[in-house]
Short mmCIF file of C-alpha atoms in Angstrom, two decimals:
data_model
loop_
_atom_site.label_atom_id
_atom_site.label_comp_id
_atom_site.label_asym_id
_atom_site.label_seq_id
_atom_site.Cartn_x
_atom_site.Cartn_y
_atom_site.Cartn_z
CA UNK A 29 -0.18 -0.02 0.05
CA UNK A 30 1.55 2.69 -1.31
CA UNK A 31 1.13 4.82 1.79
CA UNK A 32 2.77 2.52 3.60
CA UNK A 33 6.46 5.02 2.69
CA UNK A 34 4.67 7.92 2.99
CA UNK A 35 5.95 11.66 5.52
CA UNK A 36 3.89 11.18 8.19
CA UNK A 37 3.29 7.30 7.29
CA UNK A 38 6.79 7.73 9.55
CA UNK A 39 5.83 9.92 12.11
CA UNK A 40 3.27 8.27 13.06
CA UNK A 41 5.85 4.41 12.50
CA UNK A 42 8.40 7.41 15.08
CA UNK A 43 5.01 7.38 17.61
CA UNK A 44 4.37 3.39 17.68
CA UNK A 45 8.23 2.36 18.49
CA UNK A 46 8.54 5.40 20.90
CA UNK A 47 5.28 3.76 22.04
CA UNK A 48 7.59 0.02 22.27
CA UNK A 49 10.07 1.42 23.55
CA UNK A 50 8.20 2.67 26.39
CA UNK A 51 6.84 -0.65 27.79
CA UNK A 52 9.65 -1.61 27.50
CA UNK A 53 11.75 0.40 29.81
CA UNK A 54 8.82 1.31 31.66
CA UNK A 55 8.29 -2.74 32.66
CA UNK A 56 11.58 -2.47 34.56
CA UNK A 57 10.25 -0.80 37.94
CA UNK A 58 5.85 0.04 37.36
CA UNK A 59 6.20 -3.52 39.09
CA UNK A 60 8.17 -2.64 42.04
CA UNK A 61 6.06 -0.50 43.62
CA UNK A 62 3.52 -3.36 43.24
CA UNK A 63 6.10 -6.16 44.47
CA UNK A 64 4.97 -5.33 48.79
CA UNK A 65 0.92 -5.96 47.92
CA UNK A 66 2.16 -8.83 45.70
CA UNK A 67 4.79 -10.39 48.07
CA UNK A 68 1.65 -10.41 50.44
CA UNK A 69 -0.72 -12.26 48.33
CA UNK A 70 0.86 -13.85 46.86
CA UNK A 71 3.34 -15.58 49.50
CA UNK A 72 6.19 -14.40 48.08
CA UNK A 73 9.78 -15.19 50.33
CA UNK A 74 12.12 -12.15 50.39
CA UNK A 75 13.86 -14.24 47.83
CA UNK A 76 11.29 -14.69 46.04
CA UNK A 77 10.47 -10.88 45.44
CA UNK A 78 13.73 -9.78 44.63
CA UNK A 79 13.14 -12.87 41.40
CA UNK A 80 10.86 -10.93 40.21
CA UNK A 81 12.27 -8.13 39.12
CA UNK A 82 15.60 -9.91 38.67
CA UNK A 83 14.19 -12.51 35.84
CA UNK A 84 12.88 -9.99 33.28
CA UNK A 85 16.33 -8.21 34.34
CA UNK A 86 18.36 -11.56 33.13
CA UNK A 87 16.24 -13.03 30.73
CA UNK A 88 16.31 -9.17 28.93
CA UNK A 89 19.80 -8.98 28.93
CA UNK A 90 21.20 -12.26 28.50
CA UNK A 91 18.83 -12.55 25.05
CA UNK A 92 19.45 -9.06 23.53
CA UNK A 93 22.51 -10.12 21.32
CA UNK A 94 20.20 -12.85 20.23
CA UNK A 95 16.88 -10.81 19.07
CA UNK A 96 18.85 -8.87 17.93
CA UNK A 97 20.87 -11.21 14.82
CA UNK A 98 16.79 -12.60 15.11
CA UNK A 99 15.41 -8.89 14.55
CA UNK A 100 17.89 -8.83 11.28
CA UNK A 101 18.61 -12.23 10.53
CA UNK A 102 14.28 -14.07 10.27
CA UNK A 103 13.19 -9.63 9.62
CA UNK A 104 12.14 -6.77 11.99
CA UNK A 105 8.87 -6.19 11.26
CA UNK A 106 7.99 -9.72 12.08
CA UNK A 107 10.35 -10.05 15.02
CA UNK A 108 8.17 -7.00 16.53
CA UNK A 109 4.43 -8.73 15.89
CA UNK A 110 6.38 -11.94 18.16
CA UNK A 111 7.97 -10.30 19.70
CA UNK A 112 4.66 -8.47 20.59
CA UNK A 113 2.57 -10.86 20.89
CA UNK A 114 4.42 -13.12 23.66
CA UNK A 115 5.63 -10.13 25.08
CA UNK A 116 0.99 -9.78 26.10
CA UNK A 117 0.58 -13.67 26.66
CA UNK A 118 3.52 -12.37 29.44
CA UNK A 119 1.81 -10.08 31.02
CA UNK A 120 -1.60 -11.25 31.22
CA UNK A 121 0.12 -14.46 32.86
CA UNK A 122 1.86 -12.56 34.91
CA UNK A 123 -1.35 -10.66 36.24
CA UNK A 124 -3.36 -13.65 36.86
CA UNK A 125 -0.38 -15.02 38.13
CA UNK A 126 -1.74 -17.37 41.28
CA UNK A 127 1.37 -18.40 43.03
CA UNK A 128 5.15 -16.71 43.32
CA UNK A 129 6.96 -19.29 41.32
CA UNK A 130 3.85 -17.98 38.11
CA UNK A 131 4.58 -14.69 38.88
CA UNK A 132 8.46 -15.12 38.42
CA UNK A 133 7.88 -17.28 35.25
CA UNK A 134 5.93 -14.75 33.44
CA UNK A 135 8.28 -11.68 34.51
CA UNK A 136 11.23 -14.28 32.42
CA UNK A 137 9.20 -14.45 29.34
CA UNK A 138 8.56 -10.52 29.24
CA UNK A 139 11.59 -9.98 30.19
CA UNK A 140 12.95 -12.92 26.86
CA UNK A 141 10.12 -11.50 24.47
CA UNK A 142 11.05 -7.62 25.29
CA UNK A 143 14.56 -9.12 24.08
CA UNK A 144 13.08 -9.03 20.26
CA UNK A 145 10.91 -6.00 20.82
CA UNK A 146 13.53 -4.04 21.65
CA UNK A 147 16.40 -4.11 19.11
CA UNK A 148 13.71 -4.49 16.62
CA UNK A 149 12.44 -1.84 17.62
CA UNK A 150 15.73 -0.05 16.96
CA UNK A 151 16.70 -1.15 14.04
CA UNK A 152 12.93 -0.36 12.14
CA UNK A 153 13.55 2.80 13.00
CA UNK A 154 16.82 3.29 11.35
CA UNK A 155 15.63 1.69 7.92
CA UNK A 156 12.27 4.26 8.90
CA UNK A 157 14.44 7.42 8.62
CA UNK A 158 18.76 7.14 6.87
CA UNK A 159 19.80 10.45 7.31
CA UNK A 160 19.41 13.35 7.39
CA UNK A 161 17.75 15.88 10.27
CA UNK A 162 14.64 13.53 10.33
CA UNK A 163 16.43 11.36 11.67
CA UNK A 164 18.15 13.18 13.98
CA UNK A 165 14.80 14.67 15.38
CA UNK A 166 13.50 11.24 15.62
CA UNK A 167 15.96 9.33 17.72
CA UNK A 168 16.03 12.21 20.08
CA UNK A 169 11.95 11.06 20.72
CA UNK A 170 12.81 7.53 20.31
CA UNK A 171 15.73 9.04 22.93
CA UNK A 172 13.62 11.49 25.17
CA UNK A 173 10.80 8.36 25.64
CA UNK A 174 13.10 6.10 27.12
CA UNK A 175 14.47 7.74 29.56
CA UNK A 176 11.14 9.24 30.79
CA UNK A 177 10.58 5.11 30.87
CA UNK A 178 11.40 4.55 34.31
CA UNK A 179 9.93 7.34 35.91
CA UNK A 180 6.63 6.70 33.89
CA UNK A 181 6.34 3.77 35.11
CA UNK A 182 7.28 4.12 38.73
CA UNK A 183 4.24 6.59 38.53
CA UNK A 184 2.36 4.65 36.57
CA UNK A 185 3.24 1.42 39.03
CA UNK A 186 1.61 3.68 41.82
CA UNK A 187 -1.43 4.84 39.94
CA UNK A 188 -2.55 1.24 39.64
CA UNK A 189 -1.45 -0.36 42.91
CA UNK A 190 -3.29 2.75 44.39
CA UNK A 191 -6.62 2.39 42.86
CA UNK A 192 -7.51 -1.07 41.18
CA UNK A 193 -4.63 -3.39 42.25
CA UNK A 194 -1.38 -4.79 40.93
CA UNK A 195 -1.97 -6.87 38.66
CA UNK A 196 -3.33 -4.44 36.39
CA UNK A 197 0.91 -3.57 37.09
CA UNK A 198 1.06 -6.23 34.04
CA UNK A 199 -2.31 -6.27 31.95
CA UNK A 200 -2.11 -2.40 31.54
CA UNK A 201 0.55 -3.93 29.03
CA UNK A 202 -1.97 -5.71 26.63
CA UNK A 203 -3.55 -1.42 25.70
CA UNK A 204 0.37 -1.47 24.79
CA UNK A 205 0.32 -4.66 22.64
CA UNK A 206 -2.85 -3.63 20.87
CA UNK A 207 -1.30 -0.42 19.73
CA UNK A 208 1.68 -1.98 19.04
CA UNK A 209 -0.11 -4.26 16.61
CA UNK A 210 -2.48 -1.96 14.79
CA UNK A 211 0.31 0.65 14.19
CA UNK A 212 3.45 -2.26 13.24
CA UNK A 213 0.17 -3.29 11.04
CA UNK A 214 -0.58 0.05 9.42
CA UNK A 215 2.94 2.12 9.58
CA UNK A 216 6.02 -0.95 9.88
CA UNK A 217 7.45 -2.21 6.56
CA UNK A 218 9.20 -5.12 6.65
CA UNK A 219 13.35 -5.34 6.16
CA UNK A 220 16.16 -7.97 7.19
CA UNK A 221 19.96 -8.21 7.04
CA UNK A 222 20.96 -8.71 2.89
CA UNK A 223 23.76 -11.63 2.27
CA UNK A 224 23.66 -15.08 4.45
CA UNK A 225 23.27 -14.85 7.50
CA UNK A 226 23.13 -17.86 9.90
CA UNK A 227 23.19 -18.26 13.91
CA UNK A 228 26.00 -18.60 16.29
CA UNK A 229 23.51 -20.63 18.43
CA UNK A 230 26.51 -22.22 20.04
CA UNK A 231 27.35 -18.93 21.58
CA UNK A 232 24.24 -18.41 22.54
CA UNK A 233 23.95 -21.38 24.75
CA UNK A 234 27.22 -20.79 26.29
CA UNK A 235 26.20 -16.85 26.95
CA UNK A 236 22.79 -17.51 28.07
CA UNK A 237 23.54 -20.77 30.81
CA UNK A 238 26.66 -18.44 31.81
CA UNK A 239 25.02 -14.50 32.50
CA UNK A 240 22.18 -17.22 34.41
CA UNK A 241 24.58 -19.16 36.73
CA UNK A 242 26.28 -16.45 37.72
CA UNK A 243 23.33 -14.60 38.34
CA UNK A 244 21.88 -17.35 40.15
CA UNK A 245 24.90 -18.23 42.14
CA UNK A 246 24.79 -14.23 43.22
CA UNK A 247 20.76 -14.66 44.40
CA UNK A 248 21.92 -17.92 46.80
CA UNK A 249 24.94 -15.38 48.29
CA UNK A 250 22.15 -14.59 50.93
CA UNK A 251 23.29 -18.03 51.89
CA UNK A 252 26.58 -17.49 52.47
CA UNK A 253 29.15 -17.52 50.68
CA UNK A 254 31.09 -20.70 51.42
CA UNK A 255 27.79 -22.36 50.21
CA UNK A 256 28.46 -25.59 47.81
CA UNK A 257 26.18 -24.71 45.11
CA UNK A 258 26.32 -20.61 45.76
CA UNK A 259 30.22 -21.42 44.94
CA UNK A 260 29.02 -23.92 42.73
CA UNK A 261 27.04 -22.32 39.90
CA UNK A 262 29.72 -19.01 40.50
CA UNK A 263 32.16 -21.02 39.24
CA UNK A 264 29.52 -22.63 36.12
CA UNK A 265 29.11 -19.40 34.91
CA UNK A 266 32.00 -18.39 34.75
CA UNK A 267 33.84 -21.19 32.51
CA UNK A 268 30.14 -21.00 30.57
CA UNK A 269 30.79 -17.11 29.54
CA UNK A 270 34.68 -18.01 28.77
CA UNK A 271 34.15 -20.68 27.06
CA UNK A 272 32.33 -18.14 25.19
CA UNK A 273 33.92 -15.74 24.57
CA UNK A 274 36.67 -18.67 23.19
CA UNK A 275 33.90 -20.39 20.75
CA UNK A 276 33.52 -16.20 20.11
CA UNK A 277 37.09 -16.20 18.70
CA UNK A 278 36.66 -19.01 16.28
CA UNK A 279 33.26 -18.70 14.94
CA UNK A 280 33.23 -16.92 11.44
CA UNK A 281 29.65 -14.64 12.44
CA UNK A 282 29.99 -14.04 16.34
CA UNK A 283 27.01 -13.19 17.74
CA UNK A 284 29.40 -10.86 20.37
CA UNK A 285 32.49 -9.85 17.87
CA UNK A 286 34.81 -9.78 20.50
CA UNK A 287 36.33 -6.00 18.87
CA UNK A 288 33.46 -4.35 20.12
CA UNK A 289 34.39 -6.02 24.05
CA UNK A 290 38.33 -5.57 23.77
CA UNK A 291 38.43 -1.81 22.42
CA UNK A 292 39.84 -0.84 26.25
CA UNK A 293 37.82 2.57 26.57
CA UNK A 294 34.25 0.91 24.71
CA UNK A 295 35.64 -2.08 27.36
CA UNK A 296 35.41 0.35 30.10
CA UNK A 297 32.01 1.80 28.99
CA UNK A 298 30.23 -1.45 28.80
CA UNK A 299 31.41 -2.07 32.66
CA UNK A 300 30.41 1.24 33.93
CA UNK A 301 26.75 0.03 32.61
CA UNK A 302 27.16 -2.19 34.23
CA UNK A 303 26.85 -1.18 37.69
CA UNK A 304 25.04 1.99 35.81
CA UNK A 305 22.21 -0.86 36.51
CA UNK A 306 23.22 -2.41 39.35
CA UNK A 307 21.95 0.93 41.02
CA UNK A 308 19.75 2.21 38.77
CA UNK A 309 17.98 -1.92 39.75
CA UNK A 310 19.22 -3.04 42.33
CA UNK A 311 19.63 -0.37 44.77
CA UNK A 312 16.29 1.98 43.26
CA UNK A 313 14.30 -1.09 44.80
CA UNK A 314 15.70 -1.16 48.62
CA UNK A 315 14.39 2.92 48.89
CA UNK A 316 10.62 1.84 47.47
CA UNK A 317 10.97 -1.15 49.86
CA UNK A 318 11.93 1.86 52.52
CA UNK A 319 9.18 4.13 51.13
CA UNK A 320 6.09 1.93 52.00
CA UNK A 321 7.72 -1.32 54.39
CA UNK A 322 9.37 1.86 57.21
CA UNK A 323 7.52 4.98 55.67
CA UNK A 324 4.30 3.81 55.19
CA UNK A 325 4.11 5.52 52.12
CA UNK A 326 0.95 4.32 49.81
CA UNK A 327 2.07 2.97 46.82
CA UNK A 328 1.47 6.03 44.71
CA UNK A 329 3.25 8.25 47.50
CA UNK A 330 5.35 5.64 47.07
CA UNK A 331 5.88 6.11 43.06
CA UNK A 332 5.73 9.89 42.87
CA UNK A 333 8.44 9.76 46.17
CA UNK A 334 11.10 8.02 43.97
CA UNK A 335 10.54 10.71 40.71
CA UNK A 336 12.61 13.78 42.25
CA UNK A 337 15.48 10.50 40.66
CA UNK A 338 14.21 10.74 37.03
CA UNK A 339 13.31 13.05 36.19
CA UNK A 340 16.57 14.83 38.25
CA UNK A 341 19.04 12.45 35.47
CA UNK A 342 16.78 13.63 32.62
CA UNK A 343 17.30 17.86 33.60
CA UNK A 344 21.03 17.16 34.17
CA UNK A 345 21.54 15.22 30.18
CA UNK A 346 21.29 18.29 28.24
CA UNK A 347 24.46 20.22 30.58
CA UNK A 348 26.41 16.62 30.55
CA UNK A 349 25.79 16.40 26.96
CA UNK A 350 27.43 20.90 26.48
CA UNK A 351 30.30 19.05 28.71
CA UNK A 352 31.22 16.29 27.02
CA UNK A 353 31.39 18.23 23.75
CA UNK A 354 33.71 20.41 25.78
CA UNK A 355 35.71 17.34 27.82
CA UNK A 356 35.03 14.31 26.14
CA UNK A 357 34.34 11.59 28.28
CA UNK A 358 36.29 10.68 30.49
CA UNK A 359 36.31 12.97 33.39
CA UNK A 360 31.81 13.28 33.21
CA UNK A 361 32.51 8.39 33.88
CA UNK A 362 34.98 9.65 36.71
CA UNK A 363 33.02 12.78 38.46
CA UNK A 364 29.23 10.91 38.05
CA UNK A 365 30.13 7.65 39.77
CA UNK A 366 31.71 9.61 42.43
CA UNK A 367 28.48 12.03 42.89
CA UNK A 368 26.60 8.90 43.36
CA UNK A 369 28.77 6.76 45.27
CA UNK A 370 28.52 10.40 47.89
CA UNK A 371 24.50 10.69 46.99
CA UNK A 372 24.22 6.82 48.79
CA UNK A 373 26.28 7.14 51.49
CA UNK A 374 24.07 9.90 52.65
CA UNK A 375 21.06 7.19 51.39
CA UNK A 376 22.34 5.27 53.32
CA UNK A 377 22.32 7.50 56.96
CA UNK A 378 17.79 6.38 56.36
CA UNK A 379 16.32 6.61 59.99
CA UNK A 380 13.30 5.01 61.12
CA UNK A 381 11.65 7.85 61.91
CA UNK A 382 13.40 9.59 59.80
CA UNK A 383 11.58 12.77 57.75
CA UNK A 384 11.44 11.85 53.84
CA UNK A 385 12.05 15.65 52.96
CA UNK A 386 15.45 15.49 55.19
CA UNK A 387 16.89 12.10 55.04
CA UNK A 388 16.25 10.51 50.90
CA UNK A 389 14.84 13.77 49.54
CA UNK A 390 18.16 15.37 49.01
CA UNK A 391 20.07 12.27 47.73
CA UNK A 392 17.84 11.09 45.28
CA UNK A 393 18.75 13.88 43.10
CA UNK A 394 22.13 14.28 43.88
CA UNK A 395 22.16 10.01 42.28
CA UNK A 396 19.56 11.73 40.05
CA UNK A 397 22.00 14.37 38.43
CA UNK A 398 25.14 12.06 39.04
CA UNK A 399 23.00 8.99 36.84
CA UNK A 400 23.25 11.67 33.83
CA UNK A 401 26.39 12.45 34.11
CA UNK A 402 27.10 9.08 33.66
CA UNK A 403 25.35 7.74 30.80
CA UNK A 404 24.83 10.55 28.77
CA UNK A 405 28.58 10.24 27.80
CA UNK A 406 28.62 6.28 27.68
CA UNK A 407 25.92 6.25 24.92
CA UNK A 408 28.98 7.79 23.18
CA UNK A 409 31.43 5.33 23.70
CA UNK A 410 28.93 2.23 23.37
CA UNK A 411 29.43 3.50 19.16
CA UNK A 412 33.54 4.37 19.78
CA UNK A 413 35.24 3.47 16.83
CA UNK A 414 32.50 0.71 15.45
CA UNK A 415 32.21 -0.25 12.25
CA UNK A 416 28.27 0.40 10.97
CA UNK A 417 27.37 -3.44 10.64
CA UNK A 418 28.60 -3.60 14.73
CA UNK A 419 26.75 -0.85 15.62
CA UNK A 420 23.52 -2.91 16.48
CA UNK A 421 25.36 -6.02 18.45
CA UNK A 422 27.39 -2.68 20.12
CA UNK A 423 24.41 -1.05 20.85
CA UNK A 424 23.11 -4.61 22.23
CA UNK A 425 26.10 -5.14 24.66
CA UNK A 426 25.33 -1.71 26.08
CA UNK A 427 21.40 -2.51 27.25
CA UNK A 428 22.42 -6.07 28.12
CA UNK A 429 25.58 -4.74 30.34
CA UNK A 430 22.87 -1.84 31.84
CA UNK A 431 20.14 -5.51 33.01
CA UNK A 432 23.17 -8.16 33.48
CA UNK A 433 24.95 -5.85 35.90
CA UNK A 434 21.12 -4.49 37.06
CA UNK A 435 20.53 -8.62 38.06
CA UNK A 436 23.79 -9.38 39.19
CA UNK A 437 23.83 -6.33 41.55
CA UNK A 438 20.47 -7.02 42.59
CA UNK A 439 21.47 -10.29 43.53
CA UNK A 440 24.32 -9.20 45.87
CA UNK A 441 22.56 -6.31 47.41
CA UNK A 442 19.68 -9.40 48.61
CA UNK A 443 22.63 -10.82 49.97
CA UNK A 444 23.96 -7.77 51.86
CA UNK A 445 20.32 -6.94 52.49
CA UNK A 446 19.73 -11.10 54.29
CA UNK A 447 23.18 -10.71 55.76
CA UNK A 448 22.43 -7.80 57.47
CA UNK A 449 19.44 -9.09 59.18
CA UNK A 450 21.10 -12.30 59.82
CA UNK A 451 18.73 -14.96 59.12
CA UNK A 452 15.83 -13.01 61.28
CA UNK A 453 12.14 -13.59 59.55
CA UNK A 454 11.08 -11.31 57.83
CA UNK A 455 7.75 -11.02 59.21
CA UNK A 456 9.63 -10.28 63.08
CA UNK A 457 11.52 -7.53 62.09
CA UNK A 458 11.09 -4.62 63.32
CA UNK A 459 11.61 -1.27 61.52
CA UNK A 460 14.74 -0.28 62.67
CA UNK A 461 15.84 -3.51 61.89
CA UNK A 462 15.06 -3.28 57.98
CA UNK A 463 16.41 1.11 57.47
CA UNK A 464 19.78 -0.65 58.90
CA UNK A 465 19.75 -3.53 56.36
CA UNK A 466 18.61 -1.20 53.76
CA UNK A 467 21.53 1.03 54.23
CA UNK A 468 23.65 -1.74 54.17
CA UNK A 469 22.19 -2.03 50.75
CA UNK A 470 23.08 1.32 49.60
CA UNK A 471 26.78 1.17 51.39
CA UNK A 472 27.26 -1.83 48.81
CA UNK A 473 26.22 0.14 46.09
CA UNK A 474 28.69 2.85 46.67
CA UNK A 475 31.47 0.39 46.65
CA UNK A 476 30.48 -0.06 43.53
CA UNK A 477 30.10 2.61 41.76
CA UNK A 478 33.71 3.64 42.98
CA UNK A 479 35.60 0.60 41.54
CA UNK A 480 33.17 2.25 38.30
CA UNK A 481 34.92 5.66 38.70
CA UNK A 482 38.16 3.47 39.13
CA UNK A 483 37.38 1.56 36.22
CA UNK A 484 36.87 5.03 33.73
CA UNK A 485 40.56 6.24 35.34
CA UNK A 486 41.86 3.08 34.13
CA UNK A 487 40.26 1.87 30.89
CA UNK A 488 38.68 5.41 29.37
CA UNK A 489 42.54 6.65 28.53
CA UNK A 490 42.85 8.62 24.90
CA UNK A 491 42.52 12.16 24.33
CA UNK A 492 38.99 13.50 23.81
CA UNK A 493 39.25 14.18 20.03
CA UNK A 494 40.02 10.15 19.98
CA UNK A 495 37.22 9.21 22.89
CA UNK A 496 34.42 10.91 20.15
CA UNK A 497 32.29 8.65 17.99
CA UNK A 498 31.98 10.95 13.90
CA UNK A 499 28.63 10.57 12.12
CA UNK A 500 26.38 9.20 12.49
CA UNK A 501 25.07 5.94 15.30
CA UNK A 502 22.85 4.70 16.62
CA UNK A 503 20.69 5.13 19.60
CA UNK A 504 21.62 3.42 22.51
CA UNK A 505 19.04 2.67 25.09
CA UNK A 506 19.76 2.78 29.44
CA UNK A 507 16.55 1.77 30.23
#
């Protein structure tokens, strides 16, 4: 149909794709606000509670590289449609879950289908807006929506939990799915990568199982770092990831070309992305618990009270962009993590009877500002010196680092939280013990951010002109 290629249709396609990016990002946070209510209704343990978040992030991050390859080889529109249908089905399953295990499985399925949706949407945006001013505008809109997704998820999750039920934090996705499918039929055009393309299945299996073993091993650490199961799963994860690297160095069409991650500055950027993900996904989850369980906020007000963090990031981003052009990425990637670390240390001083405006709000604002100084240069470094045919894999690697970092970080913070409580039954814990445990997770997160600054000092080296990419670059989703 001719209207598919019209100029106006391209902008309708942008709306559909931006809406897709929104739902993928907001689903990483929308359930956070609902977790206390879901935990009570389904009888989740603290360990199961963290897996409701971890399952989504782990499946999303581990399968993103494969999702990008499927979109390129099988067809981007086809992959988008299948991903959207599967995401809707998984959301419905989760919204109707009767046990904690069903909810965790549903969240993992959501993450798996999100791993199809996210790269397909980005690739479709790239071919719909191939060059020029329209391309810059389209990517600016797409990136803005991605940046706002976390904030939208917090507020929407609060509204739905407060005035409907926690289950609607999952069922609301059916609306987005319906809009996405109709929009795909009307406005999106099929495309795929040319040539003889083959899947790197050994790479897919080893990296997926390796990351899964690593994350599950960290999740078992709450039982003790010396526990045989903890050591066993961590060891299996490391061995499988080492095998993945060996496979990628030998196959003709690797899932992850090693040249993408062996570049010093780019590899450093991926490591910093992982640490930032651990804080944004892991540490902030315990903040929402503090707001609701200790301070007694409703789900709605907990969502609103969490907003200063993403809003401060969005406000800071334009200033960070201007500074990036003057200083290059290295100074920002040193200062940003240290700013976040300082905010986390301030947050670790929370008390059971402390006021939100005094003990929490200042830390959220400073933390959000610091994150702005981290995410802006990371988007540039992720594609530094990357050839056009590797841009999709580099973007997927950055996204994967964020999600996997969040999965591992949440598992580590849960272990720190459990160790701080000393094995006390959750129902018997008083507010003072909870705040002490939450504070310990924030200290652990602060240590991680100091490590991120050290990574920037050690790996992000070179003159400013050498650390700034030139020409068109694919967008990098950081939600």
